[in-house]
Backbone as JSON, one array per atom type, in Angstrom:
{
  "sequence": "MLSSMLRVSNILIFTLTLSHWNVQTISGLASPQSGWKSRPLVPELSTFEDNLISKKKEKKVKEPWDAMRFVQQSSKFISLPRPFGKSEKSKIIESGDLLWKAAGGNILQWAPLDDVVMGGASSSTVDNETGLWSGEVSDANSGGFVGIRTKPFTSSFDMSRCTGIEICLKGSTGKRFKATVRDSVDFNGVCWSSSFKVSPSVGVIDRFRSLFSKDEDVADDITVRIPFDELSPTIFAKTVPDQILQKDNIVGFQLVYSKFEYDGDLNSDFALGQFSLKLSEIRAY",
  "N": [[-0.55, -66.33, -83.53], [1.43, -67.04, -85.4], [2.26, -64.52, -86.32], [3.51, -63.49, -84.05], [5.62, -65.29, -83.75], [7.05, -64.62, -86.03], [7.8, -62.01, -85.36], [9.53, -62.49, -83.19], [11.48, -63.98, -84.53], [12.47, -62.05, -86.31], [13.66, -60.26, -84.52], [15.74, -61.82, -83.44], [17.25, -62.34, -85.76], [18.04, -59.77, -86.47], [19.6, -58.97, -84.23], [21.69, -60.83, -84.2], [23.02, -60.29, -86.55], [23.87, -57.66, -86.62], [26.28, -55.25, -85.5], [26.24, -52.68, -84.84], [24.13, -50.36, -83.29], [20.88, -48.74, -83.23], [19.17, -46.33, -81.41], [15.8, -46.41, -80.06], [14.23, -44.15, -79.53], [13.38, -40.6, -79.79], [13.93, -36.99, -79.85], [12.67, -33.62, -79.72], [12.03, -31.58, -82.68], [11.46, -33.22, -85.79], [13.72, -34.16, -88.46], [12.96, -34.23, -91.63], [14.55, -34.95, -93.84], [16.37, -36.77, -92.9], [14.98, -38.85, -91.81], [12.83, -41.83, -91.97], [11.53, -42.56, -95.21], [9.12, -43.75, -95.54], [7.04, -45.82, -93.43], [8.9, -48.58, -92.31], [8.41, -51.98, -93.22], [9.69, -54.21, -92.09], [11.55, -53.33, -89.69], [13.98, -54.23, -88.54], [15.44, -55.42, -90.62], [15.5, -53.39, -92.46], [17.32, -51.51, -91.53], [19.74, -52.67, -91.86], [21.67, -52.19, -93.95], [22.44, -49.52, -93.44], [23.69, -49.85, -90.97], [25.88, -51.45, -91.61], [27.43, -49.65, -93.07], [27.99, -47.76, -91.07], [29.48, -49.32, -89.38], [31.88, -49.67, -90.77], [32.92, -47.12, -90.66], [33.34, -46.56, -87.95], [35.49, -47.22, -85.2], [35.33, -48.96, -82.51], [35.53, -49.92, -79.02], [35.56, -53.37, -78.35], [33.54, -55.77, -76.8], [32.66, -58.94, -75.32], [29.54, -60.23, -76.37], [26.63, -60.48, -74.44], [24.65, -62.91, -74.68], [22.76, -64.28, -73.15], [21.74, -62.32, -71.41], [20.55, -60.72, -73.29], [18.4, -62.37, -74.14], [17.0, -62.61, -71.72], [16.2, -59.97, -71.24], [14.81, -59.06, -73.64], [12.73, -60.91, -73.89], [10.83, -60.21, -72.06], [9.16, -58.34, -73.15], [7.61, -59.18, -75.23], [4.56, -59.68, -76.63], [2.25, -62.2, -76.7], [-0.35, -63.57, -78.76], [-3.8, -63.69, -77.68], [-5.4, -66.71, -76.91], [-8.16, -67.06, -76.9], [-9.65, -65.15, -78.31], [-10.3, -61.56, -78.46], [-8.38, -58.98, -76.77], [-8.7, -57.74, -73.37], [-11.12, -55.15, -72.63], [-10.23, -51.74, -73.18], [-8.81, -49.75, -70.58], [-10.2, -46.89, -69.27], [-8.61, -43.84, -68.88], [-8.42, -41.02, -66.87], [-7.68, -37.48, -66.65], [-5.29, -36.73, -64.2], [-5.26, -39.22, -63.06], [-3.48, -41.76, -61.31], [-0.81, -43.54, -62.61], [1.45, -45.04, -62.05], [3.38, -45.72, -59.12], [6.09, -45.51, -56.86], [6.65, -48.25, -54.74], [3.94, -48.77, -54.66], [2.24, -50.92, -55.07], [1.77, -51.6, -57.8], [0.05, -52.15, -60.94], [1.37, -51.84, -63.31], [4.65, -52.69, -64.32], [8.11, -52.07, -64.38], [10.94, -52.92, -66.45], [14.36, -53.54, -67.36], [15.7, -52.5, -70.54], [18.23, -52.59, -72.34], [21.14, -51.62, -74.39], [22.11, -54.1, -74.99], [20.34, -55.6, -76.4], [20.83, -54.88, -78.93], [23.36, -55.7, -79.38], [25.11, -54.32, -77.74], [26.98, -53.27, -74.71], [26.14, -51.94, -72.46], [24.48, -51.59, -69.25], [21.73, -51.84, -67.0], [19.61, -51.61, -64.05], [16.36, -51.81, -62.5], [14.38, -50.96, -59.74], [11.28, -51.72, -58.77], [10.04, -51.24, -56.38], [11.34, -49.13, -55.02], [11.73, -47.36, -57.07], [14.16, -46.78, -58.13], [16.34, -46.41, -60.77], [19.24, -47.45, -62.21], [22.65, -47.72, -63.43], [25.23, -48.48, -65.82], [26.57, -46.87, -68.63], [27.97, -47.79, -71.69], [30.01, -47.39, -74.62], [30.96, -49.51, -75.96], [31.11, -51.96, -78.55], [29.77, -50.34, -80.34], [27.61, -49.33, -78.98], [25.58, -47.55, -76.54], [23.39, -46.87, -74.82], [20.91, -47.06, -72.22], [17.85, -48.35, -70.92], [14.46, -48.4, -69.66], [11.39, -50.17, -69.69], [7.87, -50.59, -69.67], [6.33, -53.67, -68.81], [4.22, -55.8, -70.89], [0.84, -54.63, -70.92], [-2.09, -55.7, -69.11], [-4.52, -54.86, -70.1], [-5.09, -52.38, -72.61], [-4.57, -48.78, -72.32], [-6.99, -46.26, -72.5], [-6.39, -43.17, -73.29], [-7.5, -40.96, -74.38], [-8.83, -38.84, -73.3], [-6.94, -37.36, -72.07], [-4.13, -35.05, -71.78], [-1.44, -35.58, -71.66], [1.4, -37.13, -70.05], [2.71, -37.02, -66.68], [5.82, -37.1, -65.08], [7.3, -37.76, -62.07], [10.35, -37.21, -60.55], [13.9, -37.58, -59.6], [17.45, -36.91, -59.56], [20.51, -37.41, -61.5], [21.03, -34.78, -62.4], [21.05, -32.3, -64.88], [21.36, -34.03, -66.98], [20.11, -35.45, -70.05], [17.2, -37.11, -70.9], [14.97, -39.51, -72.47], [11.53, -39.82, -73.02], [9.01, -42.18, -73.77], [6.0, -43.1, -75.4], [3.94, -45.82, -76.2], [1.87, -47.16, -78.72], [1.51, -49.58, -79.82], [1.96, -53.11, -79.69], [4.05, -54.26, -80.95], [7.39, -55.35, -80.89], [9.48, -53.78, -81.96], [7.99, -51.54, -82.71], [6.43, -48.35, -83.65], [7.77, -45.64, -81.85], [6.65, -43.16, -79.81], [7.99, -40.25, -78.99], [9.8, -37.96, -76.8], [12.21, -35.64, -75.55], [13.71, -34.74, -72.37], [15.31, -32.58, -70.02], [16.89, -33.01, -66.94], [16.42, -30.78, -64.49], [17.86, -28.86, -61.78], [16.21, -28.78, -58.62], [15.66, -27.63, -55.64], [14.57, -27.09, -52.28], [14.62, -24.37, -49.81], [15.68, -25.25, -47.3], [16.78, -27.7, -48.06], [18.59, -26.76, -49.92], [20.48, -25.56, -48.32], [21.4, -27.82, -46.93], [22.56, -29.14, -49.06], [24.96, -27.88, -49.4], [26.71, -29.15, -47.78], [26.74, -31.74, -48.54], [27.06, -34.17, -51.13], [25.13, -35.8, -51.91], [22.49, -36.66, -53.97], [20.0, -37.1, -52.97], [19.19, -35.05, -51.34], [17.89, -33.28, -52.87], [14.76, -31.93, -54.07], [11.96, -33.65, -55.53], [11.31, -33.35, -59.03], [8.84, -32.42, -61.46], [8.11, -33.59, -64.6], [6.55, -32.79, -67.59], [5.08, -34.49, -70.28], [3.73, -33.76, -73.13], [1.24, -35.16, -75.25], [0.89, -34.1, -77.82], [3.37, -33.19, -78.54], [4.97, -35.29, -79.06], [7.11, -37.27, -81.12], [6.99, -39.55, -83.86], [8.98, -42.46, -84.17], [11.26, -44.97, -85.43], [13.9, -46.9, -84.48], [15.39, -44.54, -83.89], [14.94, -42.96, -86.08], [12.84, -40.71, -87.69], [9.4, -41.28, -88.49], [7.18, -40.85, -91.15], [3.75, -39.69, -91.58], [2.19, -40.74, -89.43], [-0.17, -41.4, -86.8], [-0.87, -40.86, -83.46], [-2.4, -43.26, -81.49], [-4.3, -42.54, -79.11], [-6.23, -43.83, -77.69], [-5.33, -46.33, -77.32], [-3.04, -46.97, -75.68], [-0.21, -48.77, -74.87], [2.19, -49.03, -73.56], [5.04, -47.64, -71.76], [8.17, -45.91, -71.75], [11.53, -45.19, -70.77], [14.6, -43.69, -71.61], [18.15, -43.41, -71.51], [20.51, -42.07, -73.42], [23.21, -41.76, -75.78], [22.47, -41.12, -78.26], [20.35, -39.08, -80.24], [18.14, -38.26, -82.49], [17.57, -39.1, -85.91], [20.3, -39.1, -86.61], [21.47, -37.18, -84.95], [23.3, -36.31, -81.92], [23.2, -36.66, -78.33], [23.77, -33.92, -76.43], [23.81, -33.59, -73.73], [24.88, -35.81, -72.28], [26.73, -38.48, -70.8], [29.18, -41.03, -70.74], [29.41, -43.88, -68.54], [28.54, -44.33, -65.03], [25.17, -43.86, -63.84], [22.13, -42.61, -62.33], [18.65, -42.55, -61.71], [15.78, -41.6, -60.02], [12.52, -42.6, -59.81], [9.38, -41.35, -58.75], [6.56, -41.15, -59.16], [4.07, -41.6, -61.76], [1.73, -39.87, -63.62], [-1.39, -39.25, -65.36], [-2.31, -36.36, -67.21]],
  "CA": [[0.66, -67.01, -83.07], [2.42, -66.96, -86.45], [2.82, -63.17, -86.37], [4.4, -63.34, -82.9], [6.82, -66.04, -84.05], [7.8, -63.84, -87.0], [8.42, -60.89, -84.66], [10.68, -63.02, -82.44], [12.5, -64.35, -85.52], [13.08, -60.81, -86.82], [14.51, -59.73, -83.46], [16.93, -62.65, -83.37], [18.05, -62.12, -86.97], [18.61, -58.43, -86.39], [20.61, -58.89, -83.19], [22.83, -61.68, -84.53], [23.71, -59.83, -87.75], [24.36, -56.29, -86.52], [27.14, -54.9, -84.37], [25.96, -51.27, -84.57], [22.71, -50.27, -82.94], [20.2, -47.44, -83.3], [18.23, -46.21, -80.33], [14.43, -46.46, -80.52], [13.45, -42.96, -79.23], [13.92, -39.37, -80.33], [13.49, -35.8, -79.13], [12.61, -32.41, -80.51], [11.39, -31.65, -83.99], [12.09, -34.18, -86.69], [14.36, -33.7, -89.68], [12.42, -35.15, -92.64], [15.55, -35.41, -94.79], [17.14, -37.85, -92.29], [14.1, -39.9, -91.28], [12.32, -42.8, -92.92], [10.66, -42.02, -96.25], [7.85, -44.35, -95.2], [7.22, -46.75, -92.33], [9.46, -49.84, -92.78], [7.62, -53.17, -92.88], [10.53, -55.0, -91.18], [12.59, -52.37, -89.29], [15.25, -54.9, -88.25], [16.15, -55.66, -91.86], [15.62, -52.14, -93.18], [18.48, -50.76, -91.05], [20.94, -53.48, -92.0], [22.65, -51.53, -94.8], [22.96, -48.35, -92.73], [24.59, -50.3, -89.9], [27.12, -51.91, -92.21], [28.19, -48.45, -93.4], [28.46, -47.18, -89.82], [30.49, -50.23, -88.83], [33.12, -49.41, -91.46], [33.41, -45.8, -90.28], [33.64, -46.48, -86.53], [36.35, -48.2, -84.55], [34.95, -48.91, -81.11], [35.96, -51.0, -78.14], [34.74, -54.57, -78.49], [33.37, -56.62, -75.63], [31.82, -60.11, -75.64], [28.09, -59.99, -76.3], [25.96, -61.3, -73.43], [23.44, -63.43, -75.32], [21.78, -64.66, -72.13], [21.08, -61.1, -70.94], [19.68, -60.32, -74.39], [17.19, -63.17, -74.08], [16.29, -62.28, -70.49], [15.57, -58.66, -71.36], [13.87, -58.93, -74.75], [11.59, -61.8, -73.73], [9.84, -59.59, -71.16], [8.35, -57.34, -73.85], [6.96, -59.79, -76.38], [3.17, -59.99, -76.33], [1.7, -63.3, -77.47], [-1.79, -63.41, -79.0], [-4.68, -64.38, -76.75], [-5.97, -67.87, -77.61], [-9.63, -67.09, -76.89], [-10.27, -63.95, -78.86], [-9.73, -60.24, -78.29], [-7.88, -58.58, -75.45], [-9.69, -57.09, -72.51], [-11.51, -53.8, -73.01], [-9.29, -50.72, -72.73], [-9.11, -49.05, -69.34], [-10.31, -45.44, -69.49], [-7.77, -43.06, -67.99], [-8.82, -39.61, -66.77], [-6.65, -36.54, -66.22], [-5.04, -36.82, -62.77], [-5.17, -40.62, -62.61], [-2.14, -42.29, -61.01], [-0.48, -44.68, -63.46], [2.5, -45.82, -61.37], [3.98, -45.07, -57.96], [7.08, -46.33, -56.15], [6.1, -48.99, -53.6], [2.51, -48.54, -54.64], [1.46, -52.09, -55.46], [1.34, -51.22, -59.14], [-0.22, -53.12, -62.0], [2.46, -51.66, -64.26], [5.96, -53.06, -63.81], [9.22, -51.71, -65.25], [12.05, -53.87, -66.6], [15.39, -52.9, -68.2], [15.85, -52.83, -71.97], [19.47, -51.89, -72.64], [21.65, -51.83, -75.75], [22.48, -55.51, -75.21], [19.42, -56.15, -77.41], [21.4, -54.52, -80.23], [24.76, -56.1, -79.39], [25.91, -53.45, -76.88], [27.48, -53.77, -73.43], [25.59, -51.13, -71.35], [23.66, -52.4, -68.34], [21.02, -51.12, -65.94], [18.61, -52.33, -63.28], [15.31, -50.96, -61.97], [13.7, -51.49, -58.56], [9.9, -51.22, -58.81], [9.62, -50.84, -55.04], [11.9, -47.81, -54.69], [11.74, -46.52, -58.25], [15.53, -46.45, -58.5], [16.87, -46.95, -62.03], [20.65, -47.1, -62.23], [23.48, -48.62, -64.2], [26.43, -47.93, -66.46], [26.46, -46.81, -70.09], [29.21, -48.02, -72.4], [29.9, -47.32, -76.08], [31.56, -50.7, -76.55], [30.3, -52.61, -79.59], [29.0, -49.28, -80.98], [26.39, -49.08, -78.21], [25.53, -46.25, -75.86], [22.13, -46.5, -74.19], [20.2, -47.94, -71.29], [16.45, -47.98, -70.9], [13.47, -49.23, -68.96], [10.13, -50.22, -70.44], [6.84, -51.32, -68.94], [5.97, -54.97, -69.37], [2.91, -55.71, -71.56], [-0.33, -54.36, -70.09], [-3.21, -56.65, -69.15], [-5.42, -54.22, -71.07], [-4.55, -51.1, -73.03], [-5.12, -47.57, -71.7], [-7.63, -45.26, -73.35], [-5.97, -41.87, -72.75], [-8.0, -39.96, -75.31], [-9.33, -37.69, -72.53], [-5.78, -36.78, -71.39], [-3.24, -34.2, -72.56], [-0.12, -36.19, -71.66], [1.79, -37.78, -68.78], [3.62, -36.33, -65.79], [6.78, -37.98, -64.43], [7.92, -37.16, -60.89], [11.65, -37.9, -60.46], [15.05, -36.81, -59.21], [18.72, -37.53, -59.87], [21.12, -37.16, -62.8], [20.8, -33.38, -62.75], [21.76, -31.82, -66.06], [21.36, -35.04, -68.03], [18.96, -35.44, -70.94], [16.59, -38.42, -71.05], [13.88, -39.59, -73.42], [10.29, -40.49, -72.59], [8.34, -42.74, -74.93], [4.67, -43.7, -75.27], [3.76, -46.82, -77.25], [0.48, -47.51, -79.06], [1.59, -50.86, -80.53], [2.66, -54.14, -78.92], [5.2, -54.71, -81.72], [8.63, -55.14, -80.14], [10.14, -52.63, -82.58], [6.98, -50.68, -83.32], [6.65, -46.91, -83.57], [7.98, -45.05, -80.53], [6.24, -41.76, -79.73], [9.03, -39.85, -78.04], [10.23, -36.58, -76.55], [13.32, -35.58, -74.59], [13.65, -33.76, -71.28], [16.54, -32.41, -69.27], [16.63, -32.97, -65.51], [16.87, -29.5, -63.94], [17.93, -28.88, -60.31], [15.07, -28.21, -57.92], [15.79, -27.89, -54.2], [13.99, -26.1, -51.4], [15.56, -23.54, -49.05], [16.39, -26.07, -46.31], [17.58, -28.67, -48.78], [19.7, -26.07, -50.57], [21.5, -25.39, -47.28], [21.97, -29.14, -46.7], [23.36, -29.56, -50.21], [26.3, -27.29, -49.28], [27.55, -30.06, -47.0], [26.56, -33.11, -49.01], [26.96, -34.37, -52.57], [24.07, -36.79, -52.12], [21.39, -36.08, -54.73], [18.75, -37.31, -52.24], [18.78, -33.81, -50.69], [17.09, -32.5, -53.82], [13.33, -32.22, -54.18], [11.51, -34.23, -56.81], [10.79, -32.44, -60.05], [7.8, -33.01, -62.29], [8.31, -33.37, -66.04], [5.34, -33.04, -68.38], [5.29, -34.97, -71.65], [2.46, -33.61, -73.86], [1.06, -36.07, -76.39], [0.99, -33.41, -79.12], [4.76, -32.86, -78.82], [5.7, -36.53, -79.3], [7.46, -37.56, -82.52], [7.02, -40.99, -84.14], [10.26, -42.92, -84.69], [11.7, -46.36, -85.33], [15.36, -46.91, -84.46], [15.9, -43.17, -83.85], [14.67, -42.25, -87.32], [11.44, -40.31, -87.69], [8.52, -41.99, -89.42], [6.13, -39.93, -91.59], [2.34, -40.09, -91.77], [1.74, -41.55, -88.3], [-1.1, -40.77, -85.87], [-0.87, -41.52, -82.15], [-3.68, -43.83, -81.08], [-4.36, -42.28, -77.67], [-7.18, -44.75, -77.07], [-4.73, -47.67, -77.3], [-1.7, -46.86, -75.14], [0.14, -50.11, -74.38], [3.48, -49.08, -72.91], [5.83, -46.43, -71.54], [9.6, -46.23, -71.8], [12.51, -44.13, -70.51], [15.9, -44.04, -72.19], [19.28, -42.52, -71.38], [21.23, -42.47, -74.62], [24.06, -40.76, -76.44], [21.85, -40.85, -79.55], [19.1, -38.33, -80.24], [17.29, -38.75, -83.56], [17.98, -38.77, -87.28], [21.74, -38.9, -86.68], [21.97, -36.24, -83.96], [23.78, -36.86, -80.65], [22.73, -36.03, -77.1], [24.83, -33.07, -75.89], [23.78, -33.67, -72.26], [25.06, -37.23, -72.01], [28.1, -38.89, -70.45], [29.36, -42.45, -70.49], [29.68, -44.21, -67.15], [27.43, -44.63, -64.15], [24.09, -42.89, -63.73], [20.98, -43.08, -61.56], [17.44, -41.71, -61.77], [14.8, -42.17, -59.1], [11.14, -42.27, -60.15], [8.45, -41.34, -57.63], [5.25, -41.52, -59.67], [3.68, -41.16, -63.09], [0.28, -39.59, -63.67], [-1.94, -38.65, -66.56], [-2.82, -34.98, -66.99]],
  "C": [[1.78, -66.89, -84.1], [3.08, -65.58, -86.5], [3.8, -62.94, -85.23], [5.72, -64.1, -83.14], [7.69, -65.3, -85.05], [8.49, -62.67, -86.34], [9.65, -61.37, -83.91], [11.81, -63.36, -83.38], [13.22, -63.11, -86.04], [14.05, -60.21, -85.8], [15.82, -60.5, -83.39], [17.85, -62.42, -84.57], [18.77, -60.79, -86.89], [19.78, -58.37, -85.41], [21.86, -59.68, -83.55], [23.62, -61.13, -85.72], [24.3, -58.44, -87.63], [25.29, -56.12, -85.34], [27.0, -53.43, -84.03], [24.49, -51.1, -84.32], [22.19, -48.86, -83.15], [19.16, -47.41, -82.19], [16.81, -46.05, -80.87], [13.63, -45.21, -80.25], [14.15, -41.71, -79.68], [13.5, -38.19, -79.46], [13.42, -34.64, -80.11], [11.89, -32.59, -81.83], [12.18, -32.55, -84.92], [12.74, -33.48, -87.86], [13.95, -34.64, -90.8], [13.47, -35.71, -93.59], [16.3, -36.61, -94.24], [16.29, -39.0, -91.82], [13.74, -40.91, -92.35], [11.46, -42.09, -93.98], [9.24, -42.55, -96.1], [8.1, -45.35, -94.09], [7.76, -48.08, -92.85], [8.61, -51.02, -92.33], [8.37, -54.05, -91.89], [11.71, -54.11, -90.77], [13.96, -53.02, -89.09], [16.09, -55.09, -89.5], [16.38, -54.37, -92.63], [16.83, -51.33, -92.76], [19.79, -51.49, -91.27], [22.02, -52.78, -92.8], [23.27, -50.33, -94.1], [23.97, -48.76, -91.67], [25.9, -50.84, -90.45], [28.03, -50.74, -92.56], [28.8, -47.83, -92.14], [29.58, -48.02, -89.23], [31.85, -49.97, -89.46], [33.74, -48.11, -91.0], [33.92, -45.76, -88.84], [34.59, -47.59, -86.09], [36.13, -48.09, -83.06], [35.56, -50.07, -80.33], [35.01, -52.17, -78.3], [34.72, -55.34, -77.19], [32.49, -57.82, -76.02], [30.35, -59.77, -75.45], [27.45, -60.98, -75.34], [24.63, -61.78, -73.98], [22.36, -63.79, -74.31], [21.03, -63.44, -71.63], [20.15, -60.57, -72.03], [18.34, -61.07, -74.32], [16.35, -62.78, -72.87], [15.56, -60.94, -70.62], [14.48, -58.62, -72.45], [12.62, -59.76, -74.56], [10.49, -61.2, -72.86], [8.86, -58.68, -71.89], [7.67, -57.87, -75.1], [5.56, -60.23, -75.97], [2.66, -61.09, -77.26], [0.2, -63.09, -77.67], [-2.61, -64.2, -77.99], [-5.41, -65.51, -77.47], [-7.48, -67.85, -77.74], [-10.25, -65.79, -77.32], [-9.56, -62.68, -78.5], [-9.23, -60.0, -76.88], [-8.98, -57.93, -74.64], [-9.96, -55.67, -72.99], [-10.54, -52.78, -72.43], [-9.76, -50.07, -71.44], [-9.11, -47.56, -69.6], [-9.5, -44.7, -68.44], [-8.2, -41.59, -68.05], [-7.62, -38.77, -66.36], [-6.52, -36.58, -64.7], [-4.92, -38.22, -62.25], [-3.71, -41.02, -62.4], [-1.9, -43.53, -61.86], [0.54, -45.61, -62.81], [3.05, -45.01, -60.21], [4.94, -46.02, -57.27], [6.46, -46.95, -54.91], [4.6, -48.85, -53.5], [1.65, -49.73, -55.02], [0.9, -51.95, -56.85], [0.99, -52.4, -60.04], [0.9, -53.05, -63.04], [3.79, -51.99, -63.59], [7.02, -52.7, -64.84], [10.22, -52.85, -65.32], [13.07, -53.21, -67.52], [15.36, -53.39, -69.64], [17.04, -52.0, -72.47], [20.0, -52.22, -74.03], [22.18, -53.24, -75.99], [21.56, -56.13, -76.26], [19.86, -55.79, -78.83], [22.9, -54.87, -80.3], [25.66, -55.3, -78.48], [26.27, -54.06, -75.55], [27.0, -52.93, -72.24], [24.64, -51.99, -70.51], [22.99, -51.54, -67.3], [20.05, -52.04, -65.23], [17.57, -51.33, -62.8], [14.63, -51.69, -60.82], [12.29, -50.89, -58.53], [9.38, -50.8, -57.44], [10.1, -49.43, -54.69], [11.85, -46.85, -55.85], [13.13, -46.16, -58.73], [15.95, -47.19, -59.77], [18.33, -46.49, -62.11], [21.43, -48.11, -63.05], [24.68, -47.91, -64.76], [26.28, -48.0, -67.98], [27.86, -46.92, -70.69], [28.98, -47.87, -73.9], [30.6, -48.48, -76.75], [30.59, -51.34, -77.52], [29.35, -51.62, -80.28], [27.66, -49.03, -80.28], [26.39, -47.71, -77.58], [24.18, -45.88, -75.31], [21.68, -47.54, -73.2], [18.74, -47.46, -71.26], [15.65, -48.88, -69.99], [12.14, -49.09, -69.69], [9.11, -50.98, -69.61], [6.56, -52.65, -69.63], [4.58, -54.87, -69.99], [1.75, -55.55, -70.58], [-1.32, -55.51, -70.18], [-4.26, -56.17, -70.12], [-4.85, -52.85, -71.4], [-5.21, -49.95, -72.28], [-5.77, -46.7, -72.77], [-7.36, -43.91, -72.71], [-6.43, -40.74, -73.66], [-8.54, -38.72, -74.59], [-8.19, -36.93, -71.84], [-4.94, -35.95, -72.36], [-1.85, -34.8, -72.68], [0.13, -36.91, -70.36], [2.75, -36.88, -68.0], [4.51, -37.35, -65.11], [7.44, -37.23, -63.29], [9.21, -37.93, -60.6], [12.71, -37.0, -59.85], [16.32, -37.61, -59.49], [19.21, -37.16, -61.24], [20.86, -35.74, -63.29], [21.67, -32.96, -63.94], [21.8, -32.81, -67.2], [20.03, -35.01, -68.81], [18.47, -36.87, -71.19], [15.47, -38.35, -72.11], [12.7, -40.33, -72.8], [9.53, -40.93, -73.83], [6.99, -43.31, -74.55], [4.5, -44.64, -76.45], [2.27, -47.11, -77.46], [0.42, -48.79, -79.89], [2.37, -51.84, -79.69], [3.84, -54.7, -79.72], [6.48, -54.39, -80.96], [9.37, -53.91, -80.65], [9.13, -51.77, -83.33], [7.34, -49.21, -83.19], [6.76, -46.45, -82.13], [7.62, -43.57, -80.59], [7.03, -41.1, -78.61], [9.26, -38.35, -77.94], [11.33, -36.61, -75.51], [13.07, -34.53, -73.51], [14.97, -33.75, -70.54], [16.19, -32.27, -67.79], [17.24, -31.7, -64.94], [16.93, -29.58, -62.42], [16.7, -28.21, -59.72], [15.16, -28.57, -56.45], [15.16, -26.74, -53.41], [15.04, -25.36, -50.62], [16.36, -24.38, -48.07], [17.3, -27.07, -47.02], [18.76, -28.03, -49.5], [20.84, -25.86, -49.57], [22.2, -26.72, -47.0], [22.9, -29.56, -47.84], [24.77, -28.97, -50.18], [27.26, -28.24, -48.59], [27.45, -31.51, -47.46], [26.47, -33.13, -50.53], [25.86, -35.36, -52.92], [22.89, -36.13, -52.81], [20.05, -36.28, -54.03], [18.3, -36.05, -51.51], [17.87, -32.99, -51.61], [15.62, -32.91, -53.77], [13.08, -32.95, -55.49], [11.13, -33.11, -57.76], [9.75, -33.17, -60.88], [8.01, -32.6, -63.73], [7.03, -33.7, -66.77], [5.71, -33.42, -69.81], [3.96, -34.86, -72.4], [2.39, -34.57, -75.05], [1.31, -35.37, -77.72], [2.4, -32.96, -79.44], [5.61, -34.11, -79.03], [5.97, -36.7, -80.81], [7.54, -39.06, -82.74], [8.36, -41.41, -84.74], [10.35, -44.44, -84.64], [13.2, -46.35, -85.47], [15.94, -45.51, -84.63], [15.75, -42.42, -85.16], [13.19, -41.96, -87.38], [10.66, -41.0, -88.82], [7.39, -41.06, -89.85], [4.74, -40.56, -91.54], [1.83, -41.03, -90.67], [0.8, -40.74, -87.42], [-1.1, -41.54, -84.57], [-2.28, -41.98, -81.79], [-3.81, -43.69, -79.56], [-5.34, -43.2, -76.95], [-6.63, -46.17, -76.98], [-3.27, -47.6, -76.84], [-1.34, -48.18, -74.45], [1.51, -50.16, -73.71], [4.12, -47.72, -72.75], [7.3, -46.85, -71.47], [10.41, -44.99, -71.47], [13.86, -44.61, -71.01], [16.93, -42.96, -71.85], [20.29, -42.93, -72.44], [22.13, -41.36, -75.14], [23.46, -40.36, -77.79], [20.56, -40.04, -79.38], [18.18, -38.89, -81.33], [17.85, -38.31, -84.9], [19.46, -38.4, -87.37], [22.31, -37.92, -85.67], [22.41, -36.97, -82.7], [23.28, -36.03, -79.48], [23.89, -35.23, -76.49], [24.88, -33.1, -74.37], [23.83, -35.14, -71.82], [26.51, -37.49, -71.66], [28.13, -40.39, -70.24], [29.66, -42.68, -69.01], [28.43, -44.45, -66.35], [26.4, -43.49, -64.12], [23.04, -43.46, -62.78], [19.86, -42.04, -61.68], [16.4, -42.37, -60.9], [13.4, -41.67, -59.46], [10.26, -42.32, -58.9], [7.06, -41.76, -58.08], [5.07, -41.01, -61.09], [2.19, -41.0, -63.12], [-0.11, -39.13, -65.07], [-2.32, -37.2, -66.23], [-3.56, -34.51, -68.23]]
}
């Protein structure tokens, strides 16, 4: 219980003291010169100095911070210790197992986690019945990302027999998103991440229909594969050395649309404003 209270306290301290945020996921190969030299014990406080420097360099639009939305979003992802001992035994996941499906009566549930948790003004919503994730990204208050994250699992997933995850989706063609796997219940724990670009994929009939419609619903779903061995460990968009993914203890998944890449790089396939992405299903492979 004490450790959970400390985590909540760290989150509150970090959010109230910073006006510049760092995204929690990365893509591509890491740049060791720009990442963490070692894993920070308290990430929220370790980035404080960097954010003060960035604040002096940047002059961004300022908007009132929505403290209530911060509480509503962040509170959904804090795991409290179980009062009667250990958590339930991990659920063994095999290649091909369905992890989530739109309107599928899922155990896993998505919820938004936007840059409001870092003082930003971006906002998104997700419908677990339809799989539609949409919203608007703003760089006000030095922000610039929206995300969705699965709520804490009843029991962790043992995915040691799997190669990665497959995400079936459509929408936001040409945009670059980030997929994250988590092996820790820490709110700001290590994020195992990789980026993917949504490529157009339409059949012959749908291609003909698309000539007369701008509706992205005419497009076919595409399947994106996220191999475990291509994920990079990060905290606040900075790579963390000497980490090993615990595939037998997967406790969360996350998707992010952000102007930030990793170790100071920016997303070249990103645009401020409205966006939408429709998820169909997620499987292990």
